[in-house]
């Protein structure tokens, strides 16, 4: 009993196309995941930078509020 060569070829081509599509989808999803992680890391760096920029002003405000509290009592 012989198999049809064209049917075997089509089966192999379909299998290869499916595997290629699965790999492409996996790469796209991995890229999206890495993009989300990089976005969160960048957001953390921005928050740290804003904290460093605001720290002197917060320290001045705390000193002034501490001085105000000591003169009120």
PDB file of N, CA and C in Angstrom:
ATOM      1  N   UNK A   1       0.834  -1.177   0.000  1.00  0.00           N
ATOM      2  CA  UNK A   1       0.000   0.000   0.000  1.00  0.00           C
ATOM      3  C   UNK A   1       0.881   1.242   0.000  1.00  0.00           C
ATOM      4  N   UNK A   2       0.817   2.002  -1.066  1.00  0.00           N
ATOM      5  CA  UNK A   2       1.642   3.192  -1.219  1.00  0.00           C
ATOM      6  C   UNK A   2       0.855   4.436  -0.819  1.00  0.00           C
ATOM      7  N   UNK A   3       1.602   5.395  -0.272  1.00  0.00           N
ATOM      8  CA  UNK A   3       0.958   6.671   0.056  1.00  0.00           C
ATOM      9  C   UNK A   3       1.159   7.639  -1.092  1.00  0.00           C
ATOM     10  N   UNK A   4       0.235   8.538  -1.223  1.00  0.00           N
ATOM     11  CA  UNK A   4       0.301   9.542  -2.280  1.00  0.00           C
ATOM     12  C   UNK A   4       1.404  10.544  -1.942  1.00  0.00           C
ATOM     13  N   UNK A   5       2.397  10.717  -2.831  1.00  0.00           N
ATOM     14  CA  UNK A   5       3.507  11.627  -2.524  1.00  0.00           C
ATOM     15  C   UNK A   5       3.043  13.077  -2.346  1.00  0.00           C
ATOM     16  N   UNK A   6       2.040  13.482  -3.094  1.00  0.00           N
ATOM     17  CA  UNK A   6       1.550  14.861  -2.978  1.00  0.00           C
ATOM     18  C   UNK A   6       0.886  15.083  -1.614  1.00  0.00           C
ATOM     19  N   UNK A   7       0.170  14.070  -1.131  1.00  0.00           N
ATOM     20  CA  UNK A   7      -0.470  14.190   0.172  1.00  0.00           C
ATOM     21  C   UNK A   7       0.582  14.274   1.278  1.00  0.00           C
ATOM     22  N   UNK A   8       1.640  13.506   1.176  1.00  0.00           N
ATOM     23  CA  UNK A   8       2.725  13.543   2.151  1.00  0.00           C
ATOM     24  C   UNK A   8       3.420  14.899   2.123  1.00  0.00           C
ATOM     25  N   UNK A   9       3.649  15.421   0.918  1.00  0.00           N
ATOM     26  CA  UNK A   9       4.297  16.722   0.779  1.00  0.00           C
ATOM     27  C   UNK A   9       3.441  17.832   1.395  1.00  0.00           C
ATOM     28  N   UNK A  10       2.148  17.792   1.124  1.00  0.00           N
ATOM     29  CA  UNK A  10       1.244  18.793   1.685  1.00  0.00           C
ATOM     30  C   UNK A  10       1.189  18.686   3.209  1.00  0.00           C
ATOM     31  N   UNK A  11       1.211  17.478   3.722  1.00  0.00           N
ATOM     32  CA  UNK A  11       1.196  17.279   5.166  1.00  0.00           C
ATOM     33  C   UNK A  11       2.454  17.855   5.799  1.00  0.00           C
ATOM     34  N   UNK A  12       3.611  17.624   5.177  1.00  0.00           N
ATOM     35  CA  UNK A  12       4.864  18.161   5.696  1.00  0.00           C
ATOM     36  C   UNK A  12       4.890  19.682   5.597  1.00  0.00           C
ATOM     37  N   UNK A  13       4.389  20.232   4.512  1.00  0.00           N
ATOM     38  CA  UNK A  13       4.361  21.681   4.339  1.00  0.00           C
ATOM     39  C   UNK A  13       3.443  22.330   5.373  1.00  0.00           C
ATOM     40  N   UNK A  14       2.304  21.716   5.616  1.00  0.00           N
ATOM     41  CA  UNK A  14       1.369  22.242   6.618  1.00  0.00           C
ATOM     42  C   UNK A  14       1.990  22.187   8.006  1.00  0.00           C
ATOM     43  N   UNK A  15       2.659  21.100   8.302  1.00  0.00           N
ATOM     44  CA  UNK A  15       3.312  20.948   9.592  1.00  0.00           C
ATOM     45  C   UNK A  15       4.420  21.992   9.775  1.00  0.00           C
ATOM     46  N   UNK A  16       5.200  22.227   8.740  1.00  0.00           N
ATOM     47  CA  UNK A  16       6.271  23.221   8.808  1.00  0.00           C
ATOM     48  C   UNK A  16       5.701  24.627   8.976  1.00  0.00           C
ATOM     49  N   UNK A  17       4.628  24.934   8.253  1.00  0.00           N
ATOM     50  CA  UNK A  17       4.009  26.258   8.365  1.00  0.00           C
ATOM     51  C   UNK A  17       3.438  26.468   9.765  1.00  0.00           C
ATOM     52  N   UNK A  18       2.844  25.443  10.327  1.00  0.00           N
ATOM     53  CA  UNK A  18       2.286  25.550  11.670  1.00  0.00           C
ATOM     54  C   UNK A  18       3.386  25.783  12.703  1.00  0.00           C
ATOM     55  N   UNK A  19       4.475  25.055  12.568  1.00  0.00           N
ATOM     56  CA  UNK A  19       5.593  25.224  13.503  1.00  0.00           C
ATOM     57  C   UNK A  19       6.203  26.616  13.373  1.00  0.00           C
ATOM     58  N   UNK A  20       6.349  27.099  12.144  1.00  0.00           N
ATOM     59  CA  UNK A  20       6.903  28.435  11.924  1.00  0.00           C
ATOM     60  C   UNK A  20       6.002  29.504  12.525  1.00  0.00           C
ATOM     61  N   UNK A  21       4.703  29.358  12.336  1.00  0.00           N
ATOM     62  CA  UNK A  21       3.749  30.305  12.901  1.00  0.00           C
ATOM     63  C   UNK A  21       3.787  30.277  14.427  1.00  0.00           C
ATOM     64  N   UNK A  22       3.900  29.095  15.005  1.00  0.00           N
ATOM     65  CA  UNK A  22       3.967  28.979  16.461  1.00  0.00           C
ATOM     66  C   UNK A  22       5.221  29.672  17.003  1.00  0.00           C
ATOM     67  N   UNK A  23       6.341  29.521  16.318  1.00  0.00           N
ATOM     68  CA  UNK A  23       7.585  30.169  16.749  1.00  0.00           C
ATOM     69  C   UNK A  23       7.468  31.682  16.623  1.00  0.00           C
ATOM     70  N   UNK A  24       6.862  32.169  15.554  1.00  0.00           N
ATOM     71  CA  UNK A  24       6.679  33.608  15.383  1.00  0.00           C
ATOM     72  C   UNK A  24       5.779  34.190  16.476  1.00  0.00           C
ATOM     73  N   UNK A  25       4.705  33.500  16.789  1.00  0.00           N
ATOM     74  CA  UNK A  25       3.808  33.971  17.853  1.00  0.00           C
ATOM     75  C   UNK A  25       4.544  33.982  19.189  1.00  0.00           C
ATOM     76  N   UNK A  26       5.350  32.970  19.450  1.00  0.00           N
ATOM     77  CA  UNK A  26       6.119  32.928  20.699  1.00  0.00           C
ATOM     78  C   UNK A  26       7.103  34.085  20.776  1.00  0.00           C
ATOM     79  N   UNK A  27       7.753  34.405  19.666  1.00  0.00           N
ATOM     80  CA  UNK A  27       8.692  35.527  19.645  1.00  0.00           C
ATOM     81  C   UNK A  27       7.977  36.854  19.879  1.00  0.00           C
ATOM     82  N   UNK A  28       6.816  37.027  19.282  1.00  0.00           N
ATOM     83  CA  UNK A  28       6.052  38.260  19.482  1.00  0.00           C
ATOM     84  C   UNK A  28       5.629  38.395  20.937  1.00  0.00           C
ATOM     85  N   UNK A  29       5.149  37.319  21.543  1.00  0.00           N
ATOM     86  CA  UNK A  29       4.734  37.374  22.942  1.00  0.00           C
ATOM     87  C   UNK A  29       5.923  37.629  23.869  1.00  0.00           C
ATOM     88  N   UNK A  30       7.062  37.029  23.569  1.00  0.00           N
ATOM     89  CA  UNK A  30       8.257  37.285  24.375  1.00  0.00           C
ATOM     90  C   UNK A  30       8.675  38.749  24.242  1.00  0.00           C
ATOM     91  N   UNK A  31       8.581  39.281  23.042  1.00  0.00           N
ATOM     92  CA  UNK A  31       8.900  40.697  22.837  1.00  0.00           C
ATOM     93  C   UNK A  31       7.966  41.605  23.609  1.00  0.00           C
ATOM     94  N   UNK A  32       6.693  41.281  23.641  1.00  0.00           N
ATOM     95  CA  UNK A  32       5.741  42.079  24.413  1.00  0.00           C
ATOM     96  C   UNK A  32       6.043  42.008  25.911  1.00  0.00           C
ATOM     97  N   UNK A  33       6.403  40.839  26.376  1.00  0.00           N
ATOM     98  CA  UNK A  33       6.744  40.694  27.792  1.00  0.00           C
ATOM     99  C   UNK A  33       7.975  41.498  28.162  1.00  0.00           C
ATOM    100  N   UNK A  34       9.004  41.436  27.319  1.00  0.00           N
ATOM    101  CA  UNK A  34      10.213  42.218  27.587  1.00  0.00           C
ATOM    102  C   UNK A  34       9.925  43.709  27.513  1.00  0.00           C
ATOM    103  N   UNK A  35       9.074  44.112  26.590  1.00  0.00           N
ATOM    104  CA  UNK A  35       8.713  45.521  26.490  1.00  0.00           C
ATOM    105  C   UNK A  35       8.026  45.987  27.765  1.00  0.00           C
ATOM    106  N   UNK A  36       7.140  45.171  28.308  1.00  0.00           N
ATOM    107  CA  UNK A  36       6.463  45.532  29.553  1.00  0.00           C
ATOM    108  C   UNK A  36       7.461  45.634  30.704  1.00  0.00           C
ATOM    109  N   UNK A  37       8.421  44.711  30.772  1.00  0.00           N
ATOM    110  CA  UNK A  37       9.425  44.770  31.839  1.00  0.00           C
ATOM    111  C   UNK A  37      10.303  46.003  31.701  1.00  0.00           C
ATOM    112  N   UNK A  38      10.715  46.321  30.470  1.00  0.00           N
ATOM    113  CA  UNK A  38      11.540  47.507  30.263  1.00  0.00           C
ATOM    114  C   UNK A  38      10.767  48.773  30.607  1.00  0.00           C
ATOM    115  N   UNK A  39       9.472  48.786  30.312  1.00  0.00           N
ATOM    116  CA  UNK A  39       8.643  49.944  30.643  1.00  0.00           C
ATOM    117  C   UNK A  39       8.561  50.120  32.154  1.00  0.00           C
ATOM    118  N   UNK A  40       8.371  49.032  32.879  1.00  0.00           N
ATOM    119  CA  UNK A  40       8.311  49.130  34.340  1.00  0.00           C
ATOM    120  C   UNK A  40       9.655  49.573  34.924  1.00  0.00           C
ATOM    121  N   UNK A  41      10.750  49.077  34.357  1.00  0.00           N
ATOM    122  CA  UNK A  41      12.073  49.484  34.834  1.00  0.00           C
ATOM    123  C   UNK A  41      12.300  50.968  34.567  1.00  0.00           C
ATOM    124  N   UNK A  42      11.898  51.439  33.403  1.00  0.00           N
ATOM    125  CA  UNK A  42      12.051  52.853  33.077  1.00  0.00           C
ATOM    126  C   UNK A  42      11.180  53.708  33.984  1.00  0.00           C
ATOM    127  N   UNK A  43       9.985  53.242  34.271  1.00  0.00           N
ATOM    128  CA  UNK A  43       9.105  53.965  35.182  1.00  0.00           C
ATOM    129  C   UNK A  43       9.731  54.057  36.574  1.00  0.00           C
ATOM    130  N   UNK A  44      10.352  52.987  37.031  1.00  0.00           N
ATOM    131  CA  UNK A  44      11.045  53.016  38.317  1.00  0.00           C
ATOM    132  C   UNK A  44      12.192  54.008  38.330  1.00  0.00           C
ATOM    133  N   UNK A  45      12.961  54.072  37.235  1.00  0.00           N
ATOM    134  CA  UNK A  45      14.053  55.034  37.155  1.00  0.00           C
ATOM    135  C   UNK A  45      13.529  56.466  37.160  1.00  0.00           C
ATOM    136  N   UNK A  46      12.423  56.709  36.490  1.00  0.00           N
ATOM    137  CA  UNK A  46      11.833  58.050  36.465  1.00  0.00           C
ATOM    138  C   UNK A  46      11.377  58.450  37.857  1.00  0.00           C
ATOM    139  N   UNK A  47      10.747  57.529  38.573  1.00  0.00           N
ATOM    140  CA  UNK A  47      10.293  57.824  39.935  1.00  0.00           C
ATOM    141  C   UNK A  47      11.487  58.103  40.845  1.00  0.00           C
ATOM    142  N   UNK A  48      12.563  57.328  40.701  1.00  0.00           N
ATOM    143  CA  UNK A  48      13.764  57.582  41.503  1.00  0.00           C
ATOM    144  C   UNK A  48      14.354  58.945  41.178  1.00  0.00           C
ATOM    145  N   UNK A  49      14.395  59.295  39.911  1.00  0.00           N
ATOM    146  CA  UNK A  49      14.917  60.598  39.505  1.00  0.00           C
ATOM    147  C   UNK A  49      14.088  61.740  40.061  1.00  0.00           C
ATOM    148  N   UNK A  50      12.772  61.593  40.020  1.00  0.00           N
ATOM    149  CA  UNK A  50      11.910  62.635  40.588  1.00  0.00           C
ATOM    150  C   UNK A  50      12.113  62.746  42.093  1.00  0.00           C
ATOM    151  N   UNK A  51      12.314  61.615  42.741  1.00  0.00           N
ATOM    152  CA  UNK A  51      12.586  61.636  44.180  1.00  0.00           C
ATOM    153  C   UNK A  51      13.887  62.351  44.498  1.00  0.00           C
ATOM    154  N   UNK A  52      14.921  62.101  43.683  1.00  0.00           N
ATOM    155  CA  UNK A  52      16.200  62.778  43.894  1.00  0.00           C
ATOM    156  C   UNK A  52      16.080  64.273  43.636  1.00  0.00           C
ATOM    157  N   UNK A  53      15.290  64.659  42.645  1.00  0.00           N
ATOM    158  CA  UNK A  53      15.106  66.078  42.365  1.00  0.00           C
ATOM    159  C   UNK A  53      14.286  66.767  43.453  1.00  0.00           C
ATOM    160  N   UNK A  54      13.328  66.074  44.025  1.00  0.00           N
ATOM    161  CA  UNK A  54      12.445  66.679  45.020  1.00  0.00           C
ATOM    162  C   UNK A  54      13.026  66.640  46.433  1.00  0.00           C
ATOM    163  N   UNK A  55      14.024  65.826  46.678  1.00  0.00           N
ATOM    164  CA  UNK A  55      14.548  65.640  48.032  1.00  0.00           C
ATOM    165  C   UNK A  55      15.015  66.945  48.681  1.00  0.00           C
ATOM    166  N   UNK A  56      15.767  67.805  48.009  1.00  0.00           N
ATOM    167  CA  UNK A  56      16.182  69.045  48.675  1.00  0.00           C
ATOM    168  C   UNK A  56      15.004  69.936  49.070  1.00  0.00           C
ATOM    169  N   UNK A  57      14.002  70.006  48.226  1.00  0.00           N
ATOM    170  CA  UNK A  57      12.854  70.847  48.527  1.00  0.00           C
ATOM    171  C   UNK A  57      12.043  70.281  49.694  1.00  0.00           C
ATOM    172  N   UNK A  58      11.950  68.961  49.754  1.00  0.00           N
ATOM    173  CA  UNK A  58      11.243  68.327  50.865  1.00  0.00           C
ATOM    174  C   UNK A  58      12.003  68.562  52.168  1.00  0.00           C
ATOM    175  N   UNK A  59      13.338  68.488  52.115  1.00  0.00           N
ATOM    176  CA  UNK A  59      14.142  68.714  53.314  1.00  0.00           C
ATOM    177  C   UNK A  59      13.974  70.148  53.804  1.00  0.00           C
ATOM    178  N   UNK A  60      13.944  71.120  52.893  1.00  0.00           N
ATOM    179  CA  UNK A  60      13.744  72.519  53.281  1.00  0.00           C
ATOM    180  C   UNK A  60      12.371  72.693  53.929  1.00  0.00           C
ATOM    181  N   UNK A  61      11.354  72.095  53.326  1.00  0.00           N
ATOM    182  CA  UNK A  61      10.003  72.210  53.867  1.00  0.00           C
ATOM    183  C   UNK A  61       9.909  71.554  55.235  1.00  0.00           C
ATOM    184  N   UNK A  62      10.585  70.439  55.438  1.00  0.00           N
ATOM    185  CA  UNK A  62      10.544  69.773  56.740  1.00  0.00           C
ATOM    186  C   UNK A  62      11.256  70.608  57.800  1.00  0.00           C
ATOM    187  N   UNK A  63      12.376  71.220  57.433  1.00  0.00           N
ATOM    188  CA  UNK A  63      13.086  72.068  58.387  1.00  0.00           C
ATOM    189  C   UNK A  63      12.237  73.271  58.777  1.00  0.00           C
ATOM    190  N   UNK A  64      11.582  73.865  57.786  1.00  0.00           N
ATOM    191  CA  UNK A  64      10.746  75.037  58.081  1.00  0.00           C
ATOM    192  C   UNK A  64       9.541  74.654  58.933  1.00  0.00           C
ATOM    193  N   UNK A  65       8.934  73.523  58.644  1.00  0.00           N
ATOM    194  CA  UNK A  65       7.785  73.103  59.450  1.00  0.00           C
ATOM    195  C   UNK A  65       8.232  72.720  60.855  1.00  0.00           C
ATOM    196  N   UNK A  66       9.423  72.182  60.992  1.00  0.00           N
ATOM    197  CA  UNK A  66       9.964  71.881  62.327  1.00  0.00           C
ATOM    198  C   UNK A  66      10.244  73.154  63.101  1.00  0.00           C
ATOM    199  N   UNK A  67      10.744  74.176  62.422  1.00  0.00           N
ATOM    200  CA  UNK A  67      11.001  75.448  63.080  1.00  0.00           C
ATOM    201  C   UNK A  67       9.692  76.117  63.466  1.00  0.00           C
ATOM    202  N   UNK A  68       8.683  75.992  62.618  1.00  0.00           N
ATOM    203  CA  UNK A  68       7.371  76.565  62.934  1.00  0.00           C
ATOM    204  C   UNK A  68       6.767  75.885  64.144  1.00  0.00           C
ATOM    205  N   UNK A  69       6.939  74.594  64.255  1.00  0.00           N
ATOM    206  CA  UNK A  69       6.388  73.861  65.386  1.00  0.00           C
ATOM    207  C   UNK A  69       7.083  74.244  66.690  1.00  0.00           C
ATOM    208  N   UNK A  70       8.403  74.482  66.634  1.00  0.00           N
ATOM    209  CA  UNK A  70       9.132  74.815  67.853  1.00  0.00           C
ATOM    210  C   UNK A  70       8.810  76.225  68.324  1.00  0.00           C
ATOM    211  N   UNK A  71       8.481  77.150  67.450  1.00  0.00           N
ATOM    212  CA  UNK A  71       8.140  78.515  67.856  1.00  0.00           C
ATOM    213  C   UNK A  71       6.703  78.615  68.350  1.00  0.00           C
ATOM    214  N   UNK A  72       5.832  77.681  67.962  1.00  0.00           N
ATOM    215  CA  UNK A  72       4.444  77.731  68.387  1.00  0.00           C
ATOM    216  C   UNK A  72       4.259  77.265  69.815  1.00  0.00           C
ATOM    217  N   UNK A  73       5.133  76.416  70.330  1.00  0.00           N
ATOM    218  CA  UNK A  73       4.931  75.886  71.679  1.00  0.00           C
ATOM    219  C   UNK A  73       5.532  76.741  72.746  1.00  0.00           C
TER     220      UNK A  73
END
